[in-house]
PDB file of C-alpha atoms in Angstrom:
ATOM      1  CA  MET A   1      50.603 -11.391 -34.025  1.00 97.00           C
ATOM      2  CA  VAL A   2      48.090 -13.780 -32.428  1.00 98.00           C
ATOM      3  CA  ALA A   3      47.747 -11.522 -29.391  1.00 98.00           C
ATOM      4  CA  LYS A   4      46.897  -8.643 -31.732  1.00 98.00           C
ATOM      5  CA  ALA A   5      44.234 -10.807 -33.394  1.00 98.00           C
ATOM      6  CA  VAL A   6      42.796 -11.824 -30.017  1.00 98.00           C
ATOM      7  CA  GLU A   7      42.578  -8.206 -28.895  1.00 98.00           C
ATOM      8  CA  LYS A   8      40.995  -7.157 -32.190  1.00 98.00           C
ATOM      9  CA  MET A   9      38.430  -9.991 -32.000  1.00 98.00           C
ATOM     10  CA  ILE A  10      37.456  -9.060 -28.451  1.00 98.00           C
ATOM     11  CA  LEU A  11      36.767  -5.533 -29.692  1.00 98.00           C
ATOM     12  CA  PHE A  12      34.958  -6.901 -32.756  1.00 97.00           C
ATOM     13  CA  TYR A  13      32.449  -8.770 -30.573  1.00 97.00           C
ATOM     14  CA  GLU A  14      31.463  -5.525 -28.820  1.00 97.00           C
ATOM     15  CA  GLY A  15      30.949  -6.988 -25.352  1.00 96.00           C
ATOM     16  CA  SER A  16      29.236 -10.243 -26.350  1.00 96.00           C
ATOM     17  CA  VAL A  17      30.585 -12.328 -23.491  1.00 98.00           C
ATOM     18  CA  HIS A  18      29.399 -15.607 -25.013  1.00 96.00           C
ATOM     19  CA  ASP A  19      31.122 -14.943 -28.360  1.00 97.00           C
ATOM     20  CA  ILE A  20      34.309 -13.739 -26.677  1.00 98.00           C
ATOM     21  CA  GLU A  21      34.536 -16.682 -24.285  1.00 98.00           C
ATOM     22  CA  HIS A  22      33.707 -19.145 -27.065  1.00 97.00           C
ATOM     23  CA  PHE A  23      36.464 -18.010 -29.429  1.00 98.00           C
ATOM     24  CA  LEU A  24      38.987 -17.795 -26.584  1.00 98.00           C
ATOM     25  CA  LYS A  25      38.251 -21.394 -25.555  1.00 98.00           C
ATOM     26  CA  VAL A  26      38.412 -22.663 -29.146  1.00 98.00           C
ATOM     27  CA  TRP A  27      41.663 -20.790 -29.694  1.00 98.00           C
ATOM     28  CA  GLY A  28      43.087 -22.242 -26.458  1.00 98.00           C
ATOM     29  CA  TYR A  29      42.247 -25.795 -27.450  1.00 98.00           C
ATOM     30  CA  ALA A  30      43.501 -25.284 -31.006  1.00 98.00           C
ATOM     31  CA  LYS A  31      46.783 -23.827 -29.723  1.00 98.00           C
ATOM     32  CA  THR A  32      47.226 -26.690 -27.274  1.00 98.00           C
ATOM     33  CA  ILE A  33      46.380 -29.459 -29.731  1.00 98.00           C
ATOM     34  CA  GLY A  34      48.514 -27.917 -32.471  1.00 98.00           C
ATOM     35  CA  GLU A  35      51.544 -27.564 -30.245  1.00 98.00           C
ATOM     36  CA  LEU A  36      51.222 -31.064 -28.774  1.00 98.00           C
ATOM     37  CA  GLU A  37      50.738 -32.541 -32.261  1.00 98.00           C
ATOM     38  CA  GLY A  38      53.959 -30.810 -33.351  1.00 98.00           C
ATOM     39  CA  LEU A  39      52.701 -28.467 -36.051  1.00 98.00           C
ATOM     40  CA  ASP A  40      55.372 -26.396 -37.771  1.00 98.00           C
ATOM     41  CA  GLY A  41      55.397 -22.691 -36.942  1.00 98.00           C
ATOM     42  CA  ASP A  42      53.570 -21.459 -40.062  1.00 98.00           C
ATOM     43  CA  THR A  43      50.808 -24.055 -39.774  1.00 98.00           C
ATOM     44  CA  GLN A  44      50.431 -23.335 -36.053  1.00 98.00           C
ATOM     45  CA  LEU A  45      50.075 -19.616 -36.769  1.00 98.00           C
ATOM     46  CA  THR A  46      47.527 -20.282 -39.514  1.00 98.00           C
ATOM     47  CA  LEU A  47      45.558 -22.547 -37.175  1.00 98.00           C
ATOM     48  CA  GLU A  48      45.556 -20.044 -34.327  1.00 98.00           C
ATOM     49  CA  LEU A  49      44.521 -17.122 -36.526  1.00 98.00           C
ATOM     50  CA  ALA A  50      41.711 -19.235 -37.995  1.00 98.00           C
ATOM     51  CA  ALA A  51      40.602 -20.288 -34.496  1.00 98.00           C
ATOM     52  CA  VAL A  52      40.454 -16.662 -33.358  1.00 98.00           C
ATOM     53  CA  ALA A  53      38.215 -15.723 -36.310  1.00 98.00           C
ATOM     54  CA  HIS A  54      36.314 -18.976 -36.804  1.00 97.00           C
ATOM     55  CA  ASP A  55      32.948 -17.557 -35.657  1.00 97.00           C
ATOM     56  CA  ILE A  56      33.458 -14.036 -36.988  1.00 98.00           C
ATOM     57  CA  ALA A  57      30.191 -14.270 -38.929  1.00 96.00           C
ATOM     58  CA  CYS A  58      27.969 -15.003 -35.917  1.00 94.00           C
ATOM     59  CA  PRO A  59      26.925 -11.406 -35.176  1.00 95.00           C
ATOM     60  CA  LEU A  60      26.073 -10.784 -38.840  1.00 93.00           C
ATOM     61  CA  CYS A  61      24.227 -14.099 -39.127  1.00 88.00           C
ATOM     62  CA  ARG A  62      22.088 -13.314 -36.097  1.00 95.00           C
ATOM     63  CA  ILE A  63      20.982 -10.087 -37.768  1.00 93.00           C
ATOM     64  CA  LYS A  64      20.738 -11.306 -41.364  1.00 92.00           C
ATOM     65  CA  TYR A  65      19.292 -14.804 -40.826  1.00 94.00           C
ATOM     66  CA  GLY A  66      18.097 -14.815 -37.229  1.00 91.00           C
ATOM     67  CA  ASN A  67      20.452 -17.699 -36.392  1.00 88.00           C
ATOM     68  CA  THR A  68      24.075 -18.841 -36.546  1.00 87.00           C
ATOM     69  CA  VAL A  69      23.605 -22.032 -38.555  1.00 82.00           C
ATOM     70  CA  GLY A  70      26.963 -23.372 -39.733  1.00 83.00           C
ATOM     71  CA  GLU A  71      26.148 -22.985 -43.415  1.00 85.00           C
ATOM     72  CA  HIS A  72      25.477 -19.271 -42.972  1.00 88.00           C
ATOM     73  CA  GLN A  73      28.619 -18.799 -40.879  1.00 89.00           C
ATOM     74  CA  GLN A  74      30.740 -20.482 -43.500  1.00 83.00           C
ATOM     75  CA  THR A  75      29.355 -18.343 -46.336  1.00 89.00           C
ATOM     76  CA  GLU A  76      29.541 -15.034 -44.508  1.00 95.00           C
ATOM     77  CA  GLY A  77      32.780 -15.786 -42.668  1.00 95.00           C
ATOM     78  CA  ILE A  78      35.190 -15.772 -45.591  1.00 97.00           C
ATOM     79  CA  PRO A  79      34.853 -12.106 -46.632  1.00 97.00           C
ATOM     80  CA  LEU A  80      34.671 -10.991 -42.998  1.00 98.00           C
ATOM     81  CA  THR A  81      37.878 -12.883 -42.204  1.00 98.00           C
ATOM     82  CA  LYS A  82      39.662 -11.428 -45.215  1.00 98.00           C
ATOM     83  CA  GLU A  83      38.705  -7.919 -44.092  1.00 98.00           C
ATOM     84  CA  PHE A  84      39.521  -8.636 -40.420  1.00 98.00           C
ATOM     85  CA  TYR A  85      43.099  -9.677 -41.285  1.00 98.00           C
ATOM     86  CA  SER A  86      43.644  -7.085 -44.045  1.00 97.00           C
ATOM     87  CA  ASP A  87      46.002  -4.980 -41.908  1.00 97.00           C
ATOM     88  CA  PHE A  88      48.054  -7.957 -40.666  1.00 98.00           C
ATOM     89  CA  HIS A  89      50.131  -8.148 -43.864  1.00 97.00           C
ATOM     90  CA  LEU A  90      49.914 -11.928 -44.021  1.00 98.00           C
ATOM     91  CA  PRO A  91      51.256 -13.805 -47.024  1.00 98.00           C
ATOM     92  CA  GLU A  92      48.403 -14.270 -49.514  1.00 98.00           C
ATOM     93  CA  LYS A  93      48.615 -18.073 -49.340  1.00 98.00           C
ATOM     94  CA  GLN A  94      48.339 -18.008 -45.541  1.00 98.00           C
ATOM     95  CA  LEU A  95      45.392 -15.604 -45.601  1.00 98.00           C
ATOM     96  CA  GLU A  96      43.639 -17.827 -48.155  1.00 98.00           C
ATOM     97  CA  ARG A  97      44.138 -20.846 -45.895  1.00 98.00           C
ATOM     98  CA  ILE A  98      42.806 -18.984 -42.842  1.00 98.00           C
ATOM     99  CA  CYS A  99      39.719 -17.948 -44.827  1.00 98.00           C
ATOM    100  CA  TYR A 100      39.329 -21.513 -46.118  1.00 98.00           C
ATOM    101  CA  LEU A 101      39.399 -22.894 -42.565  1.00 98.00           C
ATOM    102  CA  VAL A 102      36.898 -20.321 -41.309  1.00 97.00           C
ATOM    103  CA  GLY A 103      34.733 -21.106 -44.342  1.00 96.00           C
ATOM    104  CA  ARG A 104      34.717 -24.838 -43.595  1.00 95.00           C
ATOM    105  CA  HIS A 105      34.791 -25.118 -39.816  1.00 94.00           C
ATOM    106  CA  HIS A 106      31.359 -26.780 -39.829  1.00 91.00           C
ATOM    107  CA  THR A 107      32.200 -29.194 -42.663  1.00 92.00           C
ATOM    108  CA  TYR A 108      33.312 -32.607 -41.459  1.00 93.00           C
ATOM    109  CA  LYS A 109      34.238 -34.230 -44.776  1.00 93.00           C
ATOM    110  CA  ASP A 110      37.192 -33.793 -47.096  1.00 95.00           C
ATOM    111  CA  ILE A 111      39.395 -32.590 -44.247  1.00 97.00           C
ATOM    112  CA  ASP A 112      42.586 -31.634 -46.038  1.00 96.00           C
ATOM    113  CA  GLY A 113      45.127 -30.820 -43.388  1.00 97.00           C
ATOM    114  CA  LEU A 114      46.041 -31.132 -39.751  1.00 98.00           C
ATOM    115  CA  ASP A 115      45.183 -27.469 -39.164  1.00 98.00           C
ATOM    116  CA  TYR A 116      41.645 -28.122 -40.427  1.00 98.00           C
ATOM    117  CA  GLN A 117      41.326 -31.293 -38.340  1.00 98.00           C
ATOM    118  CA  ILE A 118      42.482 -29.544 -35.195  1.00 98.00           C
ATOM    119  CA  LEU A 119      40.130 -26.600 -35.686  1.00 98.00           C
ATOM    120  CA  LEU A 120      37.176 -28.997 -35.934  1.00 98.00           C
ATOM    121  CA  GLU A 121      38.268 -30.819 -32.792  1.00 98.00           C
ATOM    122  CA  ALA A 122      38.866 -27.621 -30.808  1.00 98.00           C
ATOM    123  CA  ASP A 123      35.487 -26.183 -31.797  1.00 97.00           C
ATOM    124  CA  PHE A 124      33.728 -29.407 -30.857  1.00 97.00           C
ATOM    125  CA  LEU A 125      35.423 -29.570 -27.459  1.00 97.00           C
ATOM    126  CA  VAL A 126      33.835 -26.209 -26.671  1.00 97.00           C
ATOM    127  CA  ASN A 127      30.493 -26.788 -28.408  1.00 95.00           C
ATOM    128  CA  ALA A 128      29.936 -30.091 -26.599  1.00 95.00           C
ATOM    129  CA  SER A 129      29.868 -28.263 -23.284  1.00 93.00           C
ATOM    130  CA  GLU A 130      28.081 -25.128 -24.448  1.00 94.00           C
ATOM    131  CA  SER A 131      25.355 -27.184 -26.150  1.00 92.00           C
ATOM    132  CA  GLN A 132      25.155 -29.714 -23.303  1.00 92.00           C
ATOM    133  CA  MET A 133      25.561 -32.623 -25.688  1.00 93.00           C
ATOM    134  CA  SER A 134      24.780 -36.111 -24.497  1.00 92.00           C
ATOM    135  CA  ARG A 135      27.484 -38.633 -23.775  1.00 91.00           C
ATOM    136  CA  ARG A 136      26.356 -40.663 -26.792  1.00 93.00           C
ATOM    137  CA  THR A 137      26.639 -37.639 -29.134  1.00 94.00           C
ATOM    138  CA  ILE A 138      30.087 -36.813 -27.797  1.00 95.00           C
ATOM    139  CA  GLU A 139      31.277 -40.413 -28.137  1.00 94.00           C
ATOM    140  CA  ASN A 140      29.909 -40.703 -31.687  1.00 95.00           C
ATOM    141  CA  PHE A 141      31.488 -37.438 -32.769  1.00 94.00           C
ATOM    142  CA  GLY A 142      34.769 -38.467 -31.181  1.00 94.00           C
ATOM    143  CA  LYS A 143      34.725 -41.804 -32.964  1.00 95.00           C
ATOM    144  CA  ASN A 144      33.700 -40.390 -36.343  1.00 95.00           C
ATOM    145  CA  VAL A 145      35.538 -37.056 -36.502  1.00 95.00           C
ATOM    146  CA  PHE A 146      38.437 -36.852 -34.047  1.00 97.00           C
ATOM    147  CA  ARG A 147      41.744 -38.015 -35.512  1.00 97.00           C
ATOM    148  CA  THR A 148      44.539 -36.439 -33.480  1.00 98.00           C
ATOM    149  CA  GLU A 149      45.911 -38.269 -30.470  1.00 98.00           C
ATOM    150  CA  THR A 150      45.807 -35.060 -28.422  1.00 98.00           C
ATOM    151  CA  GLY A 151      42.233 -34.210 -29.414  1.00 97.00           C
ATOM    152  CA  ARG A 152      41.040 -37.705 -28.552  1.00 97.00           C
ATOM    153  CA  LYS A 153      42.814 -37.594 -25.224  1.00 97.00           C
ATOM    154  CA  LEU A 154      41.327 -34.204 -24.334  1.00 97.00           C
ATOM    155  CA  LEU A 155      37.850 -35.317 -25.392  1.00 97.00           C
ATOM    156  CA  SER A 156      38.113 -38.390 -23.207  1.00 94.00           C
ATOM    157  CA  GLU A 157      39.550 -36.566 -20.197  1.00 94.00           C
ATOM    158  CA  ILE A 158      37.069 -33.700 -20.341  1.00 94.00           C
ATOM    159  CA  TYR A 159      33.893 -35.654 -21.066  1.00 92.00           C
ATOM    160  CA  GLN A 160      34.476 -39.169 -19.699  1.00 80.00           C
ATOM    161  CA  ARG A 161      32.230 -38.454 -16.728  1.00 62.00           C
ATOM    162  CA  CYS A 162      29.531 -36.477 -18.546  1.00 54.00           C
ATOM    163  CA  GLU A 163      25.899 -37.401 -17.987  1.00 52.00           C
ATOM    164  CA  SER A 164      23.828 -38.951 -20.739  1.00 46.00           C
TER     165      SER A 164
END
């Protein structure tokens, strides 16, 4: 099922290499962190499907708002995600959770589940590199947001030698 979502998302992005590579990296980190943190199968699937679609609103936001600010992504992402997964025949509760995660993946408070936590960590691991964040920003985010042992370890291993 995840492979089908990945294929569909690649087609959805219509050749936008940046968007395709970004979601693939976030999905890869989310999958890795979730598995190493021992998520149950349903939660892992929910996490991975949310990671695949987490930036689904970016193309629309670029057209509608001229940017991909997190607030816009979160607002526009929920209905797009619901439509994207409409032919996957997911249980309603699972689809609602996927949409919830996509609709909050730029909100760093009131994190109500390990799937949510991991999605934030996976997205940051990619954004830190893509946005060329400073060592101080990465360290502060790691200290204030990262909670999983695996996420913290990956953050440290990937960025311990980054330049300020």
